Amino acid sequence: MSSKILIIGACGQIGSELTYKLRALHGDDNVIASDISYNNLDIVNSGIFEIVDAMDYKSVKVCIEKHNVDTVYLMAAMLSATGEKYPMKAWDLNMTSLFHVLDLAKAKFIKKVFWPSSIAVFGPTTPKEDTPQYTTMEPSTVYGITKQVGERWCEYYNEKYDVDVRSIRYPGIISWKTLPGGGTTDYAVEIYHEALKNKEYDCFLSKDTALPMLYMDDAIKATVDIMSADADAIKIRSSYNLAGISFTPEEIAASIKKHIPEFKISYTPDFRQQIANSWPQSIDDTMAQKHWNWKHSFDLEAITEEMLKQLKPKY
């Protein structure tokens, strides 16, 4: 019998692209997309879709049993900037949904779990350059706190109950297909839209704020790669560091100017600047490279070229 996959939070920025990729790999009938509402009709209409509330254990369990699901990708979460506005909601959603899935795996309803962590687990006291896999983690955002705690629980469930849970710490993710969802690295997507639409962009981070970034295709590739690796190869069950490239708003603007010379950028840092200041500027992902052969493909020039090419018809 072919294995069935459930994506919880399939309508989000990463969830939607992951859904298309997994359907291409495993067949439309073997990948069930789910979310709390029908807010992404492309996903809803592209294959099997279920309304699932990640906060409701029964809702998740019923869907898993109905479709004989054995692998769950839990992509539902409240992100960093939104989480600062609604701290308790972010805590509840991010933690409760994880416990539901880990408990279902512990009870053997599912065999394998993917749960994304984030560079938000790091904080102001973490080394900024080439942040190592094992280091000081004192996150200063609600989102980061939920991700750090989540990592501890993933490792705990793996050690105590042999739950096959796998995780990567996503950096900022850049995609042309979906609009950003309330994160601190959103500027790196907005800037391309504004460059094409208005030839100018007012950035909410200062010009020299370097952050680790990854093009969406690379993020999806990493997610698929870690999940298809042999269980023995996955030596870290909290979450793997993942790096693509690091750049500043000034550098991304310069790469856009090569294609749109009249593009102008201004800077008005807001509350997200403080969040960005607490995060690493570059990440060491040697462990991911060593354990499951991770490697990124897109550099900044390639990202800019692809983003402008794909978004141009829209404007």
Short mmCIF file of C-alpha atoms in Angstrom, two decimals:
data_model
loop_
_atom_site.label_atom_id
_atom_site.label_comp_id
_atom_site.label_asym_id
_atom_site.label_seq_id
_atom_site.Cartn_x
_atom_site.Cartn_y
_atom_site.Cartn_z
CA MET A 1 0.00 0.00 0.00
CA SER A 2 1.42 3.40 -0.91
CA SER A 3 2.22 5.69 1.98
CA LYS A 4 -0.10 8.63 2.53
CA ILE A 5 1.10 12.08 3.50
CA LEU A 6 -0.83 14.79 5.37
CA ILE A 7 0.27 18.42 5.22
CA ILE A 8 -1.20 20.51 8.03
CA GLY A 9 -1.07 24.21 7.14
CA ALA A 10 -0.95 23.49 3.40
CA CYS A 11 -2.25 26.94 2.44
CA GLY A 12 0.71 28.83 3.92
CA GLN A 13 3.85 30.13 2.21
CA ILE A 14 5.93 26.96 2.60
CA GLY A 15 3.03 24.53 2.96
CA SER A 16 1.55 25.38 -0.43
CA GLU A 17 4.79 24.84 -2.36
CA LEU A 18 5.55 21.71 -0.38
CA THR A 19 2.12 20.34 -1.34
CA TYR A 20 2.83 20.75 -5.07
CA LYS A 21 6.28 19.19 -4.72
CA LEU A 22 5.10 16.18 -2.73
CA ARG A 23 2.20 15.61 -5.13
CA ALA A 24 4.63 15.67 -8.04
CA LEU A 25 6.78 13.08 -6.25
CA HIS A 26 4.16 10.80 -4.70
CA GLY A 27 1.01 11.34 -6.79
CA ASP A 28 -2.00 13.58 -6.12
CA ASP A 29 -3.99 10.87 -4.35
CA ASN A 30 -1.26 10.17 -1.83
CA VAL A 31 -0.87 13.72 -0.52
CA ILE A 32 -3.69 15.21 1.55
CA ALA A 33 -3.54 18.98 1.92
CA SER A 34 -5.26 20.49 4.94
CA ASP A 35 -5.75 23.87 6.57
CA ILE A 36 -8.14 25.69 8.88
CA SER A 37 -9.98 27.37 5.96
CA TYR A 38 -10.30 27.45 2.16
CA ASN A 39 -8.12 30.55 1.86
CA ASN A 40 -5.88 29.22 -0.94
CA LEU A 41 -8.15 27.97 -3.72
CA ASP A 42 -5.24 26.81 -5.87
CA ILE A 43 -4.32 24.31 -3.16
CA VAL A 44 -7.94 23.46 -2.34
CA ASN A 45 -8.69 22.63 -5.98
CA SER A 46 -5.43 20.87 -6.85
CA GLY A 47 -6.12 17.57 -5.08
CA ILE A 48 -7.53 16.05 -1.91
CA PHE A 49 -8.18 18.81 0.63
CA GLU A 50 -9.53 18.61 4.18
CA ILE A 51 -10.40 21.24 6.75
CA VAL A 52 -8.25 20.36 9.78
CA ASP A 53 -7.81 22.43 12.92
CA ALA A 54 -4.26 21.81 14.16
CA MET A 55 -5.41 22.92 17.64
CA ASP A 56 -7.99 20.11 17.79
CA TYR A 57 -6.51 16.65 18.46
CA LYS A 58 -9.64 14.90 17.25
CA SER A 59 -9.75 16.88 14.00
CA VAL A 60 -6.16 15.82 13.20
CA LYS A 61 -6.71 12.19 14.26
CA VAL A 62 -9.93 11.79 12.24
CA CYS A 63 -8.18 13.02 9.08
CA ILE A 64 -5.21 10.68 9.66
CA GLU A 65 -7.48 7.66 10.16
CA LYS A 66 -9.76 8.52 7.25
CA HIS A 67 -6.88 8.61 4.77
CA ASN A 68 -4.54 6.02 6.36
CA VAL A 69 -1.87 8.69 6.73
CA ASP A 70 1.58 7.58 7.89
CA THR A 71 3.60 10.78 7.44
CA VAL A 72 2.66 14.26 8.70
CA TYR A 73 4.25 17.59 7.78
CA LEU A 74 3.15 20.09 10.44
CA MET A 75 3.50 23.46 8.69
CA ALA A 76 0.88 25.41 10.68
CA ALA A 77 2.42 28.13 12.87
CA MET A 78 2.15 31.75 13.85
CA LEU A 79 5.29 33.55 12.65
CA SER A 80 7.64 36.01 14.37
CA ALA A 81 6.17 39.46 13.64
CA THR A 82 2.55 38.31 14.12
CA GLY A 83 3.51 36.35 17.23
CA GLU A 84 4.78 39.50 18.94
CA LYS A 85 1.32 41.04 18.57
CA TYR A 86 -0.50 37.94 19.90
CA PRO A 87 1.93 36.19 22.27
CA MET A 88 -0.49 33.73 23.90
CA LYS A 89 -2.15 32.82 20.60
CA ALA A 90 1.28 32.12 19.07
CA TRP A 91 2.28 29.98 22.06
CA ASP A 92 -1.00 28.03 21.98
CA LEU A 93 -1.01 27.36 18.25
CA ASN A 94 2.68 26.52 17.91
CA MET A 95 2.88 24.24 20.96
CA THR A 96 -0.55 22.56 20.98
CA SER A 97 -0.37 21.57 17.32
CA LEU A 98 3.08 20.01 17.84
CA PHE A 99 1.93 17.99 20.87
CA HIS A 100 -1.06 16.65 18.93
CA VAL A 101 1.16 15.34 16.14
CA LEU A 102 3.90 13.98 18.44
CA ASP A 103 1.27 12.22 20.57
CA LEU A 104 -0.32 10.66 17.48
CA ALA A 105 3.11 9.38 16.46
CA LYS A 106 3.78 8.10 19.98
CA ALA A 107 0.45 6.20 19.83
CA LYS A 108 1.57 4.72 16.47
CA PHE A 109 -1.15 6.37 14.39
CA ILE A 110 1.63 7.80 12.21
CA LYS A 111 5.20 6.72 11.50
CA LYS A 112 7.01 9.89 10.57
CA VAL A 113 6.76 13.60 11.41
CA PHE A 114 8.29 16.72 9.87
CA TRP A 115 8.20 19.85 12.01
CA PRO A 116 9.99 23.04 10.94
CA SER A 117 12.06 25.02 13.39
CA SER A 118 13.64 28.38 12.57
CA ILE A 119 16.70 30.58 13.07
CA ALA A 120 14.42 32.41 15.54
CA VAL A 121 15.57 29.84 18.16
CA PHE A 122 18.77 31.88 18.40
CA GLY A 123 18.94 35.12 20.35
CA PRO A 124 21.05 38.20 21.08
CA THR A 125 23.64 36.10 22.98
CA THR A 126 24.15 33.61 20.14
CA PRO A 127 27.36 34.01 18.08
CA LYS A 128 26.29 36.02 15.01
CA GLU A 129 28.74 34.71 12.40
CA ASP A 130 28.65 31.08 11.27
CA THR A 131 26.26 30.24 14.10
CA PRO A 132 27.12 26.65 15.10
CA GLN A 133 24.67 23.75 15.40
CA TYR A 134 25.14 23.61 19.17
CA THR A 135 25.35 27.04 20.79
CA THR A 136 23.72 29.48 23.23
CA MET A 137 20.00 29.75 22.49
CA GLU A 138 18.17 32.54 24.30
CA PRO A 139 15.44 33.58 21.86
CA SER A 140 13.83 36.96 22.46
CA THR A 141 10.60 36.47 20.47
CA VAL A 142 7.55 34.38 21.29
CA TYR A 143 7.98 32.57 17.97
CA GLY A 144 11.60 31.76 18.80
CA ILE A 145 10.65 30.53 22.27
CA THR A 146 8.01 28.18 20.83
CA LYS A 147 10.50 26.84 18.30
CA GLN A 148 13.21 26.29 20.89
CA VAL A 149 10.81 24.50 23.23
CA GLY A 150 9.48 22.51 20.25
CA GLU A 151 12.99 21.32 19.43
CA ARG A 152 13.43 20.03 22.97
CA TRP A 153 10.13 18.15 22.80
CA CYS A 154 10.98 16.61 19.41
CA GLU A 155 14.24 15.27 20.80
CA TYR A 156 12.47 14.06 23.94
CA TYR A 157 9.77 12.17 22.01
CA ASN A 158 12.45 10.60 19.81
CA GLU A 159 14.53 9.45 22.79
CA LYS A 160 11.69 8.37 25.08
CA TYR A 161 9.10 7.04 22.62
CA ASP A 162 11.15 6.39 19.48
CA VAL A 163 9.11 8.90 17.45
CA ASP A 164 10.69 9.44 14.02
CA VAL A 165 10.54 13.24 14.00
CA ARG A 166 12.76 15.34 11.72
CA SER A 167 13.33 19.06 11.65
CA ILE A 168 15.31 21.87 10.06
CA ARG A 169 15.82 25.44 11.21
CA TYR A 170 14.58 27.47 8.27
CA PRO A 171 16.25 30.80 7.63
CA GLY A 172 14.29 33.56 5.83
CA ILE A 173 12.54 32.10 2.79
CA ILE A 174 12.10 33.84 -0.55
CA SER A 175 9.34 32.83 -2.93
CA TRP A 176 7.42 34.40 -5.81
CA LYS A 177 4.40 32.10 -5.60
CA THR A 178 2.91 33.16 -2.29
CA LEU A 179 2.92 36.42 -0.37
CA PRO A 180 4.81 36.44 2.94
CA GLY A 181 2.92 35.63 6.12
CA GLY A 182 4.04 37.97 8.88
CA GLY A 183 7.73 37.19 9.31
CA THR A 184 10.72 39.42 9.89
CA THR A 185 12.38 38.39 6.62
CA ASP A 186 9.28 39.34 4.58
CA TYR A 187 11.11 42.38 3.18
CA ALA A 188 13.14 40.10 0.91
CA VAL A 189 9.96 39.09 -0.91
CA GLU A 190 8.12 42.44 -0.76
CA ILE A 191 11.09 44.25 -2.30
CA TYR A 192 10.73 42.37 -5.62
CA HIS A 193 7.00 43.09 -5.85
CA GLU A 194 7.55 46.78 -5.13
CA ALA A 195 10.50 47.03 -7.54
CA LEU A 196 8.28 45.85 -10.39
CA LYS A 197 5.15 47.68 -9.28
CA ASN A 198 6.43 51.09 -8.07
CA LYS A 199 10.19 51.08 -8.81
CA GLU A 200 10.75 51.91 -5.13
CA TYR A 201 10.59 50.24 -1.74
CA ASP A 202 10.66 51.46 1.84
CA CYS A 203 12.38 48.73 3.84
CA PHE A 204 11.43 48.02 7.47
CA LEU A 205 15.01 46.89 8.26
CA SER A 206 18.17 49.00 8.15
CA LYS A 207 20.36 48.76 5.05
CA ASP A 208 23.14 46.71 6.65
CA THR A 209 21.01 44.07 8.41
CA ALA A 210 22.49 40.78 7.22
CA LEU A 211 20.22 37.73 7.62
CA PRO A 212 20.45 34.12 6.45
CA MET A 213 18.11 33.48 3.52
CA LEU A 214 17.08 30.59 1.32
CA TYR A 215 15.25 30.45 -1.98
CA MET A 216 11.99 28.49 -1.73
CA ASP A 217 13.12 25.74 -4.14
CA ASP A 218 16.10 25.08 -1.86
CA ALA A 219 13.90 25.08 1.27
CA ILE A 220 11.54 22.54 -0.29
CA LYS A 221 14.48 20.43 -1.50
CA ALA A 222 15.93 20.36 2.05
CA THR A 223 12.56 19.35 3.48
CA VAL A 224 12.12 16.51 0.98
CA ASP A 225 15.76 15.40 1.38
CA ILE A 226 15.70 15.13 5.16
CA MET A 227 12.40 13.21 5.06
CA SER A 228 13.62 10.73 2.45
CA ALA A 229 16.96 10.07 4.21
CA ASP A 230 17.43 6.80 6.12
CA ALA A 231 16.40 7.13 9.77
CA ASP A 232 19.96 6.14 10.82
CA ALA A 233 21.39 9.12 8.92
CA ILE A 234 19.35 11.60 10.99
CA LYS A 235 21.58 11.99 14.03
CA ILE A 236 20.06 15.24 15.31
CA ARG A 237 16.44 15.01 16.44
CA SER A 238 16.03 18.53 17.80
CA SER A 239 16.58 20.44 14.51
CA TYR A 240 19.31 20.88 11.91
CA ASN A 241 20.95 24.21 11.12
CA LEU A 242 20.22 25.10 7.51
CA ALA A 243 21.94 27.85 5.55
CA GLY A 244 21.62 29.17 2.07
CA ILE A 245 23.14 32.61 1.71
CA SER A 246 23.26 35.79 3.79
CA PHE A 247 22.70 39.30 2.46
CA THR A 248 21.57 42.78 3.51
CA PRO A 249 18.72 44.95 2.16
CA GLU A 250 21.39 47.10 0.51
CA GLU A 251 22.84 44.08 -1.32
CA ILE A 252 19.45 42.81 -2.51
CA ALA A 253 18.64 46.34 -3.77
CA ALA A 254 21.93 46.42 -5.69
CA SER A 255 21.14 43.08 -7.34
CA ILE A 256 17.68 44.41 -8.38
CA LYS A 257 19.24 47.60 -9.82
CA LYS A 258 21.19 45.48 -12.31
CA HIS A 259 17.81 44.59 -13.84
CA ILE A 260 15.80 47.74 -12.95
CA PRO A 261 18.34 50.63 -12.90
CA GLU A 262 15.75 53.22 -11.79
CA PHE A 263 14.83 51.23 -8.65
CA LYS A 264 15.14 53.23 -5.40
CA ILE A 265 15.20 51.97 -1.82
CA SER A 266 14.67 53.84 1.46
CA TYR A 267 14.87 52.58 5.03
CA THR A 268 12.41 53.07 7.89
CA PRO A 269 13.24 50.40 10.50
CA ASP A 270 10.26 49.38 12.69
CA PHE A 271 9.75 46.86 15.53
CA ARG A 272 10.98 44.06 13.25
CA GLN A 273 14.49 45.57 13.33
CA GLN A 274 14.85 44.51 16.97
CA ILE A 275 13.83 40.96 16.06
CA ALA A 276 16.32 40.87 13.18
CA ASN A 277 19.10 42.19 15.44
CA SER A 278 18.65 39.19 17.72
CA TRP A 279 19.16 36.68 14.90
CA PRO A 280 22.34 35.27 13.34
CA GLN A 281 23.90 36.88 10.28
CA SER A 282 25.20 33.60 8.88
CA ILE A 283 24.71 29.93 9.73
CA ASP A 284 27.02 26.91 9.83
CA ASP A 285 25.13 23.92 8.42
CA THR A 286 28.02 21.43 8.20
CA MET A 287 26.01 18.78 10.12
CA ALA A 288 23.19 18.79 7.56
CA GLN A 289 25.76 18.54 4.77
CA LYS A 290 27.49 15.64 6.50
CA HIS A 291 24.49 13.63 7.70
CA TRP A 292 22.08 13.87 4.75
CA ASN A 293 24.08 15.56 1.98
CA TRP A 294 22.40 18.97 2.11
CA LYS A 295 23.50 21.54 -0.45
CA HIS A 296 21.82 24.75 -1.64
CA SER A 297 21.65 25.81 -5.32
CA PHE A 298 20.57 29.49 -5.45
CA ASP A 299 22.80 32.48 -4.73
CA LEU A 300 21.53 36.10 -4.55
CA GLU A 301 21.96 36.82 -8.28
CA ALA A 302 20.08 33.64 -9.20
CA ILE A 303 17.29 34.47 -6.74
CA THR A 304 16.87 38.02 -8.09
CA GLU A 305 16.81 36.81 -11.68
CA GLU A 306 14.22 34.14 -10.92
CA MET A 307 12.02 36.42 -8.75
CA LEU A 308 11.87 39.23 -11.33
CA LYS A 309 11.29 36.82 -14.20
CA GLN A 310 8.43 35.05 -12.44
CA LEU A 311 6.77 38.18 -11.02
CA LYS A 312 7.05 40.37 -14.14
CA PRO A 313 3.88 39.05 -15.87
CA LYS A 314 1.93 39.91 -12.70
CA TYR A 315 2.74 43.61 -13.03
#
